């Protein structure tokens, strides 16, 4: 309901018709990856799809405490904003995720979200007993990331984490856009071509979702 969604820091009430959930994963609300994701969201909306936006930095979300309460029914025993975010992601056809790079991986905010989805992993593989490596690819995912250096392997760790995180969500890592040498919050503004590419990526994801289920 509205109270639960507002408590979870959803940017606006999730509409039943929203096909995409967009996760802002930066510690900064208005940094480079946020600007990129806003453009991707705008691109998807331009194609006529609804998007629910979630800013992880605004949420109250504990790290996984590994208490294994989820082994009973796949439900995380920690009750906080995670449940509303999980429901928004699992009800979507498409997921957009944006994160800056910290020590060759995703931000702490995104990693916390990933680790809390261990409960979904338990539900999928221990309770429902689905074989490892069996991904239904119900959803399509877009990952946007920015890092400060030119390092060749700058995004390797984050891409692996996102790929296997999406796997738990039965989501194909459909596309990703990675941008180097973006550090300070407004660096992205010097690269309008990056913002334009993010817009087109969001629009392309929306078109792919429409093509997959055009009657919705």
CSV table of N, CA, C and O in Angstrom, one decimal, residues 5-118:
chain,number,residue,atom,x,y,z
A,5,UNK,N,5.0,1.9,0.8
A,5,UNK,CA,5.8,2.4,-0.3
A,5,UNK,C,6.5,3.6,0.2
A,5,UNK,O,7.7,3.8,0.0
A,6,UNK,N,5.7,4.6,0.8
A,6,UNK,CA,6.3,5.8,1.3
A,6,UNK,C,7.4,5.6,2.3
A,6,UNK,O,8.4,6.2,2.3
A,7,UNK,N,7.1,4.6,3.2
A,7,UNK,CA,8.1,4.3,4.3
A,7,UNK,C,9.3,3.8,3.7
A,7,UNK,O,10.4,4.0,4.2
A,8,UNK,N,9.3,3.1,2.6
A,8,UNK,CA,10.4,2.5,1.9
A,8,UNK,C,11.2,3.5,1.1
A,8,UNK,O,12.2,3.1,0.5
A,9,UNK,N,10.8,4.7,1.0
A,9,UNK,CA,11.5,5.7,0.2
A,9,UNK,C,11.3,5.6,-1.2
A,9,UNK,O,12.2,6.1,-2.0
A,10,UNK,N,10.3,5.0,-1.7
A,10,UNK,CA,10.0,4.9,-3.1
A,10,UNK,C,9.8,6.4,-3.6
A,10,UNK,O,9.1,7.2,-2.9
A,11,UNK,N,10.3,6.7,-4.8
A,11,UNK,CA,10.2,8.1,-5.2
A,11,UNK,C,8.8,8.5,-5.5
A,11,UNK,O,8.4,9.6,-5.3
A,12,UNK,N,8.0,7.6,-5.8
A,12,UNK,CA,6.5,7.8,-6.0
A,12,UNK,C,5.8,6.5,-5.8
A,12,UNK,O,6.4,5.4,-5.8
A,13,UNK,N,4.5,6.5,-5.6
A,13,UNK,CA,3.8,5.3,-5.4
A,13,UNK,C,3.9,4.4,-6.6
A,13,UNK,O,3.7,4.9,-7.8
A,14,UNK,N,4.2,3.2,-6.4
A,14,UNK,CA,4.3,2.3,-7.6
A,14,UNK,C,3.0,2.0,-8.2
A,14,UNK,O,2.0,1.7,-7.5
A,15,UNK,N,2.9,2.2,-9.5
A,15,UNK,CA,1.6,2.0,-10.2
A,15,UNK,C,1.6,0.6,-10.6
A,15,UNK,O,2.6,0.0,-11.0
A,16,UNK,N,0.4,0.0,-10.7
A,16,UNK,CA,0.3,-1.4,-11.1
A,16,UNK,C,0.7,-1.6,-12.5
A,16,UNK,O,1.1,-2.7,-12.9
A,17,UNK,N,0.7,-0.5,-13.3
A,17,UNK,CA,1.1,-0.6,-14.7
A,17,UNK,C,2.6,-0.4,-14.9
A,17,UNK,O,3.1,-0.5,-16.1
A,18,UNK,N,3.4,0.0,-13.9
A,18,UNK,CA,4.8,0.2,-14.1
A,18,UNK,C,5.5,-1.1,-14.5
A,18,UNK,O,5.3,-2.1,-13.8
A,19,UNK,N,6.2,-1.1,-15.6
A,19,UNK,CA,6.8,-2.3,-16.1
A,19,UNK,C,8.3,-2.4,-15.6
A,19,UNK,O,8.9,-3.4,-15.8
A,20,UNK,N,8.9,-1.2,-15.2
A,20,UNK,CA,10.3,-1.2,-14.9
A,20,UNK,C,10.5,-0.6,-13.5
A,20,UNK,O,9.8,0.3,-13.1
A,21,UNK,N,11.5,-1.2,-12.8
A,21,UNK,CA,11.9,-0.7,-11.5
A,21,UNK,C,13.3,-0.2,-11.6
A,21,UNK,O,14.2,-0.9,-12.1
A,22,UNK,N,13.6,1.1,-11.3
A,22,UNK,CA,14.9,1.7,-11.4
A,22,UNK,C,15.5,1.9,-10.0
A,22,UNK,O,14.9,2.6,-9.2
A,23,UNK,N,16.7,1.4,-9.8
A,23,UNK,CA,17.4,1.4,-8.5
A,23,UNK,C,18.6,2.4,-8.6
A,23,UNK,O,19.5,2.1,-9.3
A,24,UNK,N,18.5,3.4,-7.8
A,24,UNK,CA,19.6,4.4,-7.7
A,24,UNK,C,20.5,3.9,-6.6
A,24,UNK,O,20.1,3.9,-5.5
A,25,UNK,N,21.7,3.5,-6.9
A,25,UNK,CA,22.6,2.9,-6.0
A,25,UNK,C,23.7,3.7,-5.4
A,25,UNK,O,24.6,3.2,-4.7
A,26,UNK,N,23.8,5.0,-5.7
A,26,UNK,CA,24.9,5.8,-5.3
A,26,UNK,C,24.7,6.4,-3.9
A,26,UNK,O,23.5,6.7,-3.5
A,27,UNK,N,25.7,6.6,-3.1
A,27,UNK,CA,25.6,7.4,-1.9
A,27,UNK,C,25.2,8.8,-2.2
A,27,UNK,O,24.6,9.5,-1.3
A,28,UNK,N,25.4,9.3,-3.4
A,28,UNK,CA,25.0,10.7,-3.7
A,28,UNK,C,23.7,10.6,-4.5
A,28,UNK,O,23.5,9.9,-5.4
A,29,UNK,N,22.7,11.5,-4.1
A,29,UNK,CA,21.4,11.5,-4.8
A,29,UNK,C,21.5,12.1,-6.2
A,29,UNK,O,20.8,11.7,-7.1
A,30,UNK,N,22.5,13.0,-6.4
A,30,UNK,CA,22.6,13.7,-7.6
A,30,UNK,C,23.9,13.6,-8.3
A,30,UNK,O,24.4,14.5,-8.9
A,31,UNK,N,24.5,12.4,-8.2
A,31,UNK,CA,25.9,12.2,-8.8
A,31,UNK,C,25.8,11.7,-10.2
A,31,UNK,O,24.7,11.8,-10.9
A,32,UNK,N,26.9,11.2,-10.7
A,32,UNK,CA,27.0,10.8,-12.1
A,32,UNK,C,26.1,9.6,-12.5
A,32,UNK,O,25.4,9.7,-13.5
A,33,UNK,N,26.0,8.6,-11.7
A,33,UNK,CA,25.2,7.4,-12.0
A,33,UNK,C,23.7,7.8,-11.9
A,33,UNK,O,22.9,7.3,-12.6
A,34,UNK,N,23.4,8.7,-10.9
A,34,UNK,CA,22.0,9.2,-10.8
A,34,UNK,C,21.6,9.9,-12.1
A,34,UNK,O,20.5,9.7,-12.6
A,35,UNK,N,22.5,10.7,-12.6
A,35,UNK,CA,22.1,11.5,-13.8
A,35,UNK,C,22.0,10.5,-15.0
A,35,UNK,O,21.1,10.7,-15.8
A,36,UNK,N,22.8,9.5,-15.1
A,36,UNK,CA,22.7,8.5,-16.1
A,36,UNK,C,21.4,7.7,-16.0
A,36,UNK,O,20.7,7.5,-17.0
A,37,UNK,N,21.0,7.3,-14.8
A,37,UNK,CA,19.8,6.5,-14.6
A,37,UNK,C,18.6,7.4,-14.9
A,37,UNK,O,17.6,6.9,-15.5
A,38,UNK,N,18.6,8.7,-14.5
A,38,UNK,CA,17.5,9.5,-14.8
A,38,UNK,C,17.2,9.6,-16.3
A,38,UNK,O,16.1,9.6,-16.7
A,39,UNK,N,18.3,9.6,-17.1
A,39,UNK,CA,18.1,9.7,-18.5
A,39,UNK,C,17.6,8.3,-19.0
A,39,UNK,O,16.7,8.3,-19.9
A,40,UNK,N,18.0,7.2,-18.5
A,40,UNK,CA,17.5,5.9,-18.9
A,40,UNK,C,16.0,5.8,-18.6
A,40,UNK,O,15.2,5.3,-19.4
A,41,UNK,N,15.6,6.3,-17.4
A,41,UNK,CA,14.2,6.3,-17.0
A,41,UNK,C,13.4,7.2,-18.0
A,41,UNK,O,12.3,6.8,-18.4
A,42,UNK,N,14.0,8.3,-18.3
A,42,UNK,CA,13.3,9.2,-19.2
A,42,UNK,C,13.1,8.6,-20.6
A,42,UNK,O,12.0,8.7,-21.3
A,43,UNK,N,14.1,7.8,-21.0
A,43,UNK,CA,14.0,7.1,-22.3
A,43,UNK,C,12.9,6.1,-22.3
A,43,UNK,O,12.2,5.9,-23.3
A,44,UNK,N,12.8,5.3,-21.2
A,44,UNK,CA,11.8,4.3,-21.1
A,44,UNK,C,10.4,4.9,-21.1
A,44,UNK,O,9.5,4.4,-21.7
A,45,UNK,N,10.2,6.0,-20.3
A,45,UNK,CA,9.0,6.7,-20.3
A,45,UNK,C,8.6,7.3,-21.6
A,45,UNK,O,7.4,7.3,-21.9
A,46,UNK,N,9.6,7.7,-22.3
A,46,UNK,CA,9.3,8.3,-23.7
A,46,UNK,C,8.6,7.2,-24.6
A,46,UNK,O,7.8,7.5,-25.5
A,47,UNK,N,9.0,5.9,-24.3
A,47,UNK,CA,8.4,4.8,-25.1
A,47,UNK,C,7.0,4.4,-24.5
A,47,UNK,O,6.4,3.5,-25.0
A,48,UNK,N,6.6,5.0,-23.4
A,48,UNK,CA,5.3,4.8,-22.9
A,48,UNK,C,5.2,3.8,-21.7
A,48,UNK,O,4.1,3.4,-21.3
A,49,UNK,N,6.4,3.4,-21.2
A,49,UNK,CA,6.4,2.5,-20.1
A,49,UNK,C,6.5,3.2,-18.7
A,49,UNK,O,7.2,4.2,-18.6
A,50,UNK,N,5.7,2.8,-17.7
A,50,UNK,CA,5.9,3.3,-16.4
A,50,UNK,C,7.1,2.8,-15.7
A,50,UNK,O,7.5,1.6,-15.9
A,51,UNK,N,7.7,3.7,-14.9
A,51,UNK,CA,8.9,3.3,-14.1
A,51,UNK,C,8.8,3.7,-12.7
A,51,UNK,O,8.4,4.8,-12.4
A,52,UNK,N,9.0,2.8,-11.8
A,52,UNK,CA,9.1,3.1,-10.3
A,52,UNK,C,10.6,3.3,-10.0
A,52,UNK,O,11.4,2.5,-10.3
A,53,UNK,N,10.9,4.5,-9.4
A,53,UNK,CA,12.2,4.8,-9.0
A,53,UNK,C,12.5,4.7,-7.5
A,53,UNK,O,11.6,5.1,-6.7
A,54,UNK,N,13.6,4.1,-7.2
A,54,UNK,CA,13.9,3.8,-5.7
A,54,UNK,C,15.4,4.3,-5.5
A,54,UNK,O,16.3,3.9,-6.2
A,55,UNK,N,15.5,5.1,-4.5
A,55,UNK,CA,16.8,5.7,-4.1
A,55,UNK,C,17.3,4.9,-2.8
A,55,UNK,O,16.8,5.1,-1.7
A,56,UNK,N,18.3,4.0,-3.0
A,56,UNK,CA,18.7,3.2,-1.9
A,56,UNK,C,19.2,4.0,-0.7
A,56,UNK,O,19.1,3.6,0.4
A,57,UNK,N,19.9,5.1,-1.0
A,57,UNK,CA,20.5,5.9,0.1
A,57,UNK,C,19.4,6.5,1.0
A,57,UNK,O,19.8,6.8,2.2
A,58,UNK,N,18.2,6.5,0.6
A,58,UNK,CA,17.1,7.1,1.5
A,58,UNK,C,16.4,6.0,2.3
A,58,UNK,O,15.5,6.3,3.1
A,59,UNK,N,16.8,4.8,2.1
A,59,UNK,CA,16.1,3.6,2.8
A,59,UNK,C,16.8,3.3,4.1
A,59,UNK,O,17.9,3.5,4.4
A,60,UNK,N,15.9,2.6,5.0
A,60,UNK,CA,16.5,2.0,6.2
A,60,UNK,C,16.5,0.5,5.9
A,60,UNK,O,15.5,-0.2,5.8
A,61,UNK,N,17.8,0.0,5.6
A,61,UNK,CA,18.0,-1.4,5.2
A,61,UNK,C,19.2,-1.9,5.9
A,61,UNK,O,20.3,-1.5,5.6
A,62,UNK,N,19.0,-2.9,6.7
A,62,UNK,CA,20.1,-3.6,7.4
A,62,UNK,C,20.9,-4.4,6.5
A,62,UNK,O,20.3,-5.0,5.5
A,63,UNK,N,22.2,-4.6,6.7
A,63,UNK,CA,22.9,-5.7,6.0
A,63,UNK,C,22.3,-7.0,6.4
A,63,UNK,O,21.7,-7.2,7.4
A,64,UNK,N,22.6,-8.0,5.6
A,64,UNK,CA,22.2,-9.4,5.9
A,64,UNK,C,23.0,-9.8,7.2
A,64,UNK,O,24.2,-9.5,7.3
A,65,UNK,N,22.2,-10.3,8.1
A,65,UNK,CA,22.8,-10.8,9.4
A,65,UNK,C,23.1,-12.3,9.5
A,65,UNK,O,23.6,-12.8,10.5
A,66,UNK,N,22.8,-12.9,8.4
A,66,UNK,CA,23.1,-14.4,8.2
A,66,UNK,C,22.5,-15.2,9.4
A,66,UNK,O,23.2,-16.1,10.0
A,67,UNK,N,21.3,-14.9,9.8
A,67,UNK,CA,20.6,-15.6,10.8
A,67,UNK,C,19.8,-16.8,10.3
A,67,UNK,O,19.2,-17.6,11.1
A,68,UNK,N,19.7,-16.9,9.0
A,68,UNK,CA,19.1,-18.0,8.3
A,68,UNK,C,17.6,-18.2,8.7
A,68,UNK,O,17.0,-19.3,8.6
A,69,UNK,N,16.9,-17.1,9.1
A,69,UNK,CA,15.5,-17.2,9.3
A,69,UNK,C,14.8,-17.5,8.0
A,69,UNK,O,13.7,-18.0,8.0
A,70,UNK,N,15.4,-17.1,6.9
A,70,UNK,CA,14.8,-17.3,5.5
A,70,UNK,C,14.7,-18.8,5.1
A,70,UNK,O,14.0,-19.1,4.2
A,71,UNK,N,15.4,-19.7,5.9
A,71,UNK,CA,15.3,-21.1,5.5
A,71,UNK,C,14.0,-21.7,5.7
A,71,UNK,O,13.7,-22.8,5.2
A,72,UNK,N,13.1,-21.0,6.5
A,72,UNK,CA,11.8,-21.6,6.8
A,72,UNK,C,10.9,-21.4,5.6
A,72,UNK,O,10.2,-22.4,5.2
A,73,UNK,N,10.8,-20.2,5.0
A,73,UNK,CA,9.9,-20.0,3.9
A,73,UNK,C,10.4,-19.1,2.9
A,73,UNK,O,9.7,-18.6,2.0
A,74,UNK,N,11.7,-18.7,2.9
A,74,UNK,CA,12.3,-17.8,1.9
A,74,UNK,C,12.1,-16.4,2.2
A,74,UNK,O,12.4,-15.5,1.4
A,75,UNK,N,11.5,-16.1,3.4
A,75,UNK,CA,11.2,-14.7,3.8
A,75,UNK,C,12.3,-14.2,4.7
A,75,UNK,O,12.6,-14.8,5.7
A,76,UNK,N,12.8,-13.0,4.4
A,76,UNK,CA,13.9,-12.5,5.2
A,76,UNK,C,13.3,-12.1,6.6
A,76,UNK,O,12.2,-11.5,6.7
A,77,UNK,N,14.0,-12.5,7.7
A,77,UNK,CA,13.5,-12.3,9.0
A,77,UNK,C,13.6,-10.9,9.5
A,77,UNK,O,13.0,-10.4,10.4
A,78,UNK,N,14.5,-10.1,8.8
A,78,UNK,CA,14.7,-8.7,9.2
A,78,UNK,C,13.6,-7.9,8.5
A,78,UNK,O,13.5,-7.9,7.3
A,79,UNK,N,12.8,-7.2,9.3
A,79,UNK,CA,11.7,-6.4,8.7
A,79,UNK,C,12.1,-4.9,8.6
A,79,UNK,O,12.3,-4.2,9.6
A,80,UNK,N,12.3,-4.4,7.4
A,80,UNK,CA,12.7,-3.0,7.2
A,80,UNK,C,12.2,-2.7,5.8
A,80,UNK,O,11.3,-3.3,5.3
A,81,UNK,N,12.9,-1.8,5.1
A,81,UNK,CA,12.5,-1.3,3.8
A,81,UNK,C,12.8,-2.3,2.7
A,81,UNK,O,12.4,-2.1,1.6
A,82,UNK,N,13.6,-3.3,3.0
A,82,UNK,CA,13.9,-4.3,2.0
A,82,UNK,C,12.7,-4.9,1.3
A,82,UNK,O,12.7,-5.1,0.1
A,83,UNK,N,11.7,-5.3,2.1
A,83,UNK,CA,10.6,-6.0,1.5
A,83,UNK,C,9.9,-5.2,0.4
A,83,UNK,O,9.5,-5.8,-0.6
A,84,UNK,N,9.7,-3.9,0.6
A,84,UNK,CA,9.0,-3.1,-0.4
A,84,UNK,C,9.9,-3.0,-1.7
A,84,UNK,O,9.3,-3.0,-2.8
A,85,UNK,N,11.2,-2.9,-1.5
A,85,UNK,CA,12.1,-2.9,-2.7
A,85,UNK,C,12.0,-4.2,-3.4
A,85,UNK,O,11.9,-4.3,-4.6
A,86,UNK,N,12.1,-5.3,-2.6
A,86,UNK,CA,12.1,-6.6,-3.2
A,86,UNK,C,10.8,-6.8,-4.0
A,86,UNK,O,10.8,-7.3,-5.2
A,87,UNK,N,9.7,-6.4,-3.5
A,87,UNK,CA,8.4,-6.6,-4.2
A,87,UNK,C,8.3,-5.7,-5.4
A,87,UNK,O,7.8,-6.2,-6.5
A,88,UNK,N,8.9,-4.5,-5.4
A,88,UNK,CA,8.9,-3.7,-6.6
A,88,UNK,C,9.8,-4.3,-7.7
A,88,UNK,O,9.4,-4.2,-8.9
A,89,UNK,N,10.9,-4.9,-7.3
A,89,UNK,CA,11.8,-5.5,-8.3
A,89,UNK,C,11.2,-6.8,-8.9
A,89,UNK,O,11.2,-7.0,-10.1
A,90,UNK,N,10.6,-7.6,-8.0
A,90,UNK,CA,10.1,-8.9,-8.5
A,90,UNK,C,8.8,-8.7,-9.3
A,90,UNK,O,8.4,-9.6,-10.0
A,91,UNK,N,8.1,-7.6,-9.1
A,91,UNK,CA,6.8,-7.4,-9.9
A,91,UNK,C,7.1,-6.7,-11.2
A,91,UNK,O,6.2,-6.6,-12.0
A,92,UNK,N,8.4,-6.3,-11.5
A,92,UNK,CA,8.7,-5.6,-12.7
A,92,UNK,C,9.1,-6.6,-13.8
A,92,UNK,O,9.5,-7.7,-13.5
A,93,UNK,N,9.0,-6.1,-15.0
A,93,UNK,CA,9.4,-6.9,-16.2
A,93,UNK,C,10.9,-6.5,-16.5
A,93,UNK,O,11.6,-7.2,-17.2
A,94,UNK,N,11.3,-5.3,-16.1
A,94,UNK,CA,12.6,-4.8,-16.4
A,94,UNK,C,13.2,-4.1,-15.2
A,94,UNK,O,12.4,-3.5,-14.4
A,95,UNK,N,14.5,-4.3,-15.0
A,95,UNK,CA,15.2,-3.6,-13.9
A,95,UNK,C,16.3,-2.8,-14.4
A,95,UNK,O,17.1,-3.2,-15.2
A,96,UNK,N,16.4,-1.6,-13.9
A,96,UNK,CA,17.5,-0.7,-14.2
A,96,UNK,C,18.3,-0.5,-12.9
A,96,UNK,O,17.6,-0.2,-11.8
A,97,UNK,N,19.6,-0.7,-12.9
A,97,UNK,CA,20.4,-0.6,-11.7
A,97,UNK,C,21.6,0.3,-12.0
A,97,UNK,O,22.3,0.1,-13.0
A,98,UNK,N,21.8,1.3,-11.2
A,98,UNK,CA,23.0,2.2,-11.4
A,98,UNK,C,23.8,2.3,-10.1
A,98,UNK,O,23.3,2.4,-9.0
A,99,UNK,N,25.1,2.1,-10.3
A,99,UNK,CA,26.0,2.2,-9.2
A,99,UNK,C,27.4,2.7,-9.6
A,99,UNK,O,27.9,2.3,-10.6
A,100,UNK,N,28.0,3.6,-8.8
A,100,UNK,CA,29.4,3.9,-9.0
A,100,UNK,C,30.3,2.8,-8.5
A,100,UNK,O,29.8,1.8,-7.9
A,101,UNK,N,31.5,2.8,-8.9
A,101,UNK,CA,32.5,1.8,-8.5
A,101,UNK,C,33.2,2.2,-7.2
A,101,UNK,O,33.7,3.3,-7.1
A,102,UNK,N,33.2,1.2,-6.3
A,102,UNK,CA,34.0,1.4,-5.0
A,102,UNK,C,34.9,0.1,-4.9
A,102,UNK,O,34.4,-1.0,-4.8
A,103,UNK,N,36.2,0.3,-4.9
A,103,UNK,CA,37.1,-0.8,-4.8
A,103,UNK,C,36.8,-1.9,-5.8
A,103,UNK,O,36.7,-3.1,-5.4
A,104,UNK,N,36.5,-1.6,-7.0
A,104,UNK,CA,36.3,-2.5,-8.1
A,104,UNK,C,35.0,-3.3,-7.9
A,104,UNK,O,34.8,-4.4,-8.5
A,105,UNK,N,34.0,-2.7,-7.1
A,105,UNK,CA,32.7,-3.4,-7.0
A,105,UNK,C,31.7,-2.3,-6.9
A,105,UNK,O,31.9,-1.1,-7.1
A,106,UNK,N,30.5,-2.7,-6.6
A,106,UNK,CA,29.3,-1.8,-6.5
A,106,UNK,C,29.4,-1.0,-5.1
A,106,UNK,O,30.2,-1.4,-4.2
A,107,UNK,N,28.5,0.0,-5.0
A,107,UNK,CA,28.5,0.7,-3.7
A,107,UNK,C,28.0,-0.1,-2.6
A,107,UNK,O,27.4,-1.2,-2.7
A,108,UNK,N,28.2,0.4,-1.4
A,108,UNK,CA,27.8,-0.3,-0.2
A,108,UNK,C,26.2,-0.4,-0.2
A,108,UNK,O,25.7,-1.4,0.3
A,109,UNK,N,25.6,0.6,-0.7
A,109,UNK,CA,24.1,0.6,-0.7
A,109,UNK,C,23.6,-0.6,-1.6
A,109,UNK,O,22.7,-1.3,-1.3
A,110,UNK,N,24.2,-0.7,-2.8
A,110,UNK,CA,23.8,-1.8,-3.7
A,110,UNK,C,24.2,-3.2,-3.1
A,110,UNK,O,23.4,-4.1,-3.2
A,111,UNK,N,25.4,-3.2,-2.5
A,111,UNK,CA,25.8,-4.5,-2.0
A,111,UNK,C,24.9,-5.0,-0.8
A,111,UNK,O,24.6,-6.2,-0.7
A,112,UNK,N,24.4,-4.0,0.0
A,112,UNK,CA,23.5,-4.4,1.0
A,112,UNK,C,22.2,-5.0,0.4
A,112,UNK,O,21.7,-6.0,0.9
A,113,UNK,N,21.7,-4.3,-0.6
A,113,UNK,CA,20.5,-4.9,-1.3
A,113,UNK,C,20.8,-6.3,-1.8
A,113,UNK,O,20.0,-7.2,-1.7
A,114,UNK,N,21.9,-6.4,-2.5
A,114,UNK,CA,22.3,-7.8,-3.1
A,114,UNK,C,22.3,-8.8,-2.0
A,114,UNK,O,21.7,-9.9,-2.1
A,115,UNK,N,22.9,-8.5,-0.9
A,115,UNK,CA,23.1,-9.5,0.2
A,115,UNK,C,21.8,-9.8,0.8
A,115,UNK,O,21.5,-11.0,1.2
A,116,UNK,N,20.8,-8.9,0.9
A,116,UNK,CA,19.5,-9.2,1.5
A,116,UNK,C,18.7,-10.1,0.6
A,116,UNK,O,17.8,-10.9,1.0
A,117,UNK,N,19.1,-10.1,-0.7
A,117,UNK,CA,18.4,-11.1,-1.6
A,117,UNK,C,18.9,-12.5,-1.5
A,117,UNK,O,18.5,-13.4,-2.2
A,118,UNK,N,19.8,-12.7,-0.5
A,118,UNK,CA,20.2,-14.1,-0.2
A,118,UNK,C,18.9,-14.9,0.2
A,118,UNK,O,18.8,-16.1,0.0
